[in-house]
C-alpha cells in the first residue's frame, strides 16, 4: 500500500481527496510560510483501510512512529517527555467540509506526570491543569462515550459552589479537583480509567476519529448534503498551541469578508484565554475581531495580512481558525467560507473588480438556485422570530405574503374586491379557480405536488405558493381549516413562506427584493457568457413585464387559454362550447376575438422587438364548463339554455382521460373556427400595430402535434388566415408556425414534422407524462415513494429525465435539424427553469429555454454556467 501519512510540508491544496479539506489547507498554508503548528495527516485511504479491517494496520502504526519521531525532532519536544512534553491535537477532516460533524481531541499527551512537567516548564500551573481537564473531557466523550453533560455538570457545580461568573475564575486548586473528579467519571463508566500512556491516547483518538465518520449525526449530514459515503475522513495530528495560556493568548474564527452581506473586511470573533471550541460553544461571549484592532494592534494587522494573502491565494472568501499563544499568532484552518446568496453574488462581483477572478470564474461561483432567494419578498427576520410555524408544505412558489384566508375562488375574489389581502386556501385548485388565484397574495393547498395546478399557476404568476401541506384539513362546508388542533376560520390572517414551505398564523412584515447592484451586474455577464437564450412563459402583460424586468429575451410560451378565465370571457367561452353548430358559435367567437386581440396587442406592444410565441388553445373544452348544480343554474340563466340541456351537453363532453382526449390541435380539426378566431385575433393586433408604425412578426405554436400530416393540416389552416388578413390589409407579415414537441411520436418522427414546422418547442410536462405514463396531476400518491426507495432519482417533472425523456429530445433535435439545419428549438416546460436540466439542454443543442418570470435570472445564470463548462474545463472549486 502507498504511504499513508503526509507531513504538512508534503501536501498541498489540490490533495483534498487524499488529505481531506483541513489537511490540504494546513499543508497549503505551511507551504505559504504562514505560521501553522507542525503536524502531519493520515490519509483518507488509510481510513478506508481501517473501515475494512476495523483496526489500524501495521504499516500505519510504523509510519505513525516515524512521523512522531520527526515531529519530536522538529519541535524539540518529546511525546511523554518529562522536560518538554509534546502535546497533540487529533483532528478529523473529510474532503468536503462537514463542520462539527466529526470529532477532534486536543491536548493529547497529558497525564499525571506530563501535566506536572508542563506546569514546571511554563511556570503556569493553572494553564497546565486547565489543559488536562479539557483533555479528560474530550477524550472521555469521544473515545469512551461518557456524556458531555456529565463533565459539564462537574464544572458548573464547582462554579456555583464558589459563586464564580466564568470558567476564568477557576483556581489552580479547583482545576486539580476537577481533574480528579473527571478521572473518577471514567471509573463510574467502567472503562478501566483514563489511559496514562500518551501513545495509547493517540491511537485511541485516531481510531475514534475514523469511527466518527460513521457516527449518526455525520451520516444524517451527508444524506442531507448529498455527500458520498465513500469519501472517508483524514486525521490530522498537530502540535498544540495554547490559547488558554493567559491573557495574552486566545482563540478565534474569522471570515475574510462578511459572510452575510459580502462586504469587504475581516469579520469574526475571538475569546481571550480560551481553547478550541470555546468560541462557538458559548462558554463566554466572544468579542468581534475588530476589538483586536485596539487591544492587540500588531496581531490584528498580522491577521489582516494573512487573511488577504489567503484570499488572494485561494481566490475565494476564506473561513479561518486562529489561536494566539502568548502574543504569537497561529493559523489552524482555512476553507472556503459558507455564505448567503447575497454575499455570494457580491463577493463574486467584487473579486472580479479587484482583478482576483475572471468573469467566467465569478459566474461559476454562484449557485443558480440561490439567486431565487434574492428575488422575492421575504419576511422580516425580526418579526418572523415572533411567530411559530403552524405547519409546512412543499415550497411550490417562493416569496412571502400575509393575507386573510378564503376557501373558494369566488370568496377570495369578492374579498379582494373589497380591498382585502387574500390567501386562497384549498385542498387543491383547478383552472376555474384562476381568478381567485390571481387576486391572492398566496395560494395554499393541502394536496398536490410541485407540478400540481396550484404550484404551476402560482409560479407562473409569481405569487407565493405552498402546496401539499398534508396536515391541513380544509372543510369547505364550514369554511374552516384544521391543523392539528388549531382552527383557521375564513378571514383569519395567515402568513405563507413559499421559499421554506412554512405557514404561520397572523401577519408578518415583509421586505421586497428586486434585481439591483451586484446581481444585475452578474446577470449581465451571464447573458454575454451564454449560448442559449432565456425566454419566459407569460400569459398576461403583467407576467411579461416582470420577466422583462428580469431581462428575459422574449416570450417562449403564451398560453391563450388562461385569457379565457375572466368572468366575461368565460361566459362567451361557455356559449361557444355549448353552441350546437357553427352558426351558434359565430357570436361568441366574435366577442372572444375582440378580447383576445386586445390582449395580444398589449403583449406585442410591451415586447417591442422581442419575440413572442403564442400557443393556440390547448386544454380540453370541458375545463371551461360549470361543474356543480349551483354554477349550472347561474350559467343556465346567463346563456338562456335550460339546465337539463346544459347537463346533457356537459355529460357529452365528459371524457375518461381528458389529458389524452379531445384537446390541443385535435380541437382545431373538429372546431376549426376556434383556431381561426385566435389567428385572426393575433393578426388584428399585428395590423393595428403596423398602422401605429410597429412591425411585429407573429410566432404561432401548435400544441400536441403527433405527425407531419396533422401539422400540415393545422399549419394550412393557420397560414390561410394569416394570408387572408395580410391581403385584406395589404401588408407583408413575416411569421413562423411551429409545433410543441410533447408527444413521443412527434419526437420520433421529428424529421418529417420539421418539413412543415418553422420551430420546435419541447413541452416537457406532457412529454414526461406520456413517456413515463405518469399522470402529472396524480403523481403525488406514488412518486415520493419512488424517490424514497431510490427507484427514481428525482421527480422527473422537476429535473429532466435524461435517460428516457432526454433521449427522445435528443432524437427530435437530431432529426429535426437533419431536415432544417438551423431549426430553432426551445424548451418551455417546467424543467426549462431547472439548472440541472439546463445543463443537459446545452449539451443537446437546445436554442433557448422558457420559464416562469421569476426563474428567468436563475435560468440565465444556469445557461451561462452550462456554456462555460461545455467550452473549457474550468477548475472545480470547493462547494460552499
Ligand atoms: P472542526 O472540524 O469541528 O472545526 P477542528 O479540528 O478544527 O474541528 O478543531 C476544533 C478547534 O480545536 C480548532 O478550531 C482549534 O481552536 C482547536 N485546535 C485544533 N488543533 C489545535 C492545535 N494544534 N492547537 C490549538 N488548538 C487547536
Ligand atoms: Mg475547525
Ligand atoms: Mg402540453
GROMACS .gro file of N, CA, C and O and ligand atoms in nm, residues 615 618 663 703-704 740 742-743 763-767 769 776, ligand 3:
model
   61
  615UNK      N    1  -4.921   3.024  -2.819
  615UNK     CA    2  -4.971   2.889  -2.842
  615UNK      C    3  -5.122   2.892  -2.853
  615UNK      O    4  -5.191   2.954  -2.770
  618UNK      N    5  -5.522   2.487  -2.593
  618UNK     CA    6  -5.468   2.355  -2.561
  618UNK      C    7  -5.558   2.265  -2.476
  618UNK      O    8  -5.571   2.146  -2.505
  663UNK      N    9  -5.830   1.752  -2.709
  663UNK     CA   10  -5.765   1.877  -2.669
  663UNK      C   11  -5.659   1.914  -2.773
  663UNK      O   12  -5.633   1.840  -2.865
  703UNK      N   13  -5.010   2.310  -3.028
  703UNK     CA   14  -4.986   2.210  -2.923
  703UNK      C   15  -5.026   2.069  -2.965
  703UNK      O   16  -5.113   2.051  -3.050
  704UNK      N   17  -4.959   1.971  -2.906
  704UNK     CA   18  -4.999   1.831  -2.910
  704UNK      C   19  -4.981   1.758  -3.043
  704UNK      O   20  -5.031   1.647  -3.062
  740UNK      N   21  -4.527   2.243  -3.070
  740UNK     CA   22  -4.479   2.187  -2.945
  740UNK      C   23  -4.428   2.047  -2.977
  740UNK      O   24  -4.483   1.979  -3.062
  742UNK      N   25  -4.423   1.741  -2.771
  742UNK     CA   26  -4.463   1.688  -2.641
  742UNK      C   27  -4.524   1.550  -2.650
  742UNK      O   28  -4.565   1.491  -2.551
  743UNK      N   29  -4.530   1.497  -2.771
  743UNK     CA   30  -4.577   1.360  -2.791
  743UNK      C   31  -4.455   1.276  -2.829
  743UNK      O   32  -4.379   1.315  -2.918
  763UNK      N   33  -4.250   2.063  -2.493
  763UNK     CA   34  -4.337   2.077  -2.378
  763UNK      C   35  -4.304   1.960  -2.287
  763UNK      O   36  -4.361   1.852  -2.299
  764UNK      N   37  -4.210   1.981  -2.197
  764UNK     CA   38  -4.157   1.867  -2.122
  764UNK      C   39  -4.257   1.812  -2.021
  764UNK      O   40  -4.243   1.698  -1.978
  765UNK      N   41  -4.356   1.893  -1.982
  765UNK     CA   42  -4.454   1.839  -1.887
  765UNK      C   43  -4.533   1.724  -1.952
  765UNK      O   44  -4.540   1.615  -1.898
  766UNK      N   45  -4.590   1.751  -2.069
  766UNK     CA   46  -4.665   1.646  -2.137
  766UNK      C   47  -4.573   1.535  -2.185
  766UNK      O   48  -4.606   1.418  -2.177
  767UNK      N   49  -4.456   1.572  -2.233
  767UNK     CA   50  -4.363   1.471  -2.284
  767UNK      C   51  -4.321   1.374  -2.173
  767UNK      O   52  -4.315   1.253  -2.193
  769UNK      N   53  -4.497   1.318  -1.897
  769UNK     CA   54  -4.619   1.248  -1.862
  769UNK      C   55  -4.642   1.127  -1.954
  769UNK      O   56  -4.674   1.018  -1.910
  776UNK      N   57  -4.961   1.367  -1.457
  776UNK     CA   58  -4.886   1.461  -1.373
  776UNK      C   59  -4.968   1.515  -1.257
  776UNK      O   60  -4.912   1.563  -1.159
  883LIG    MG1   61  -4.866   2.042  -2.316
   0.00000   0.00000   0.00000
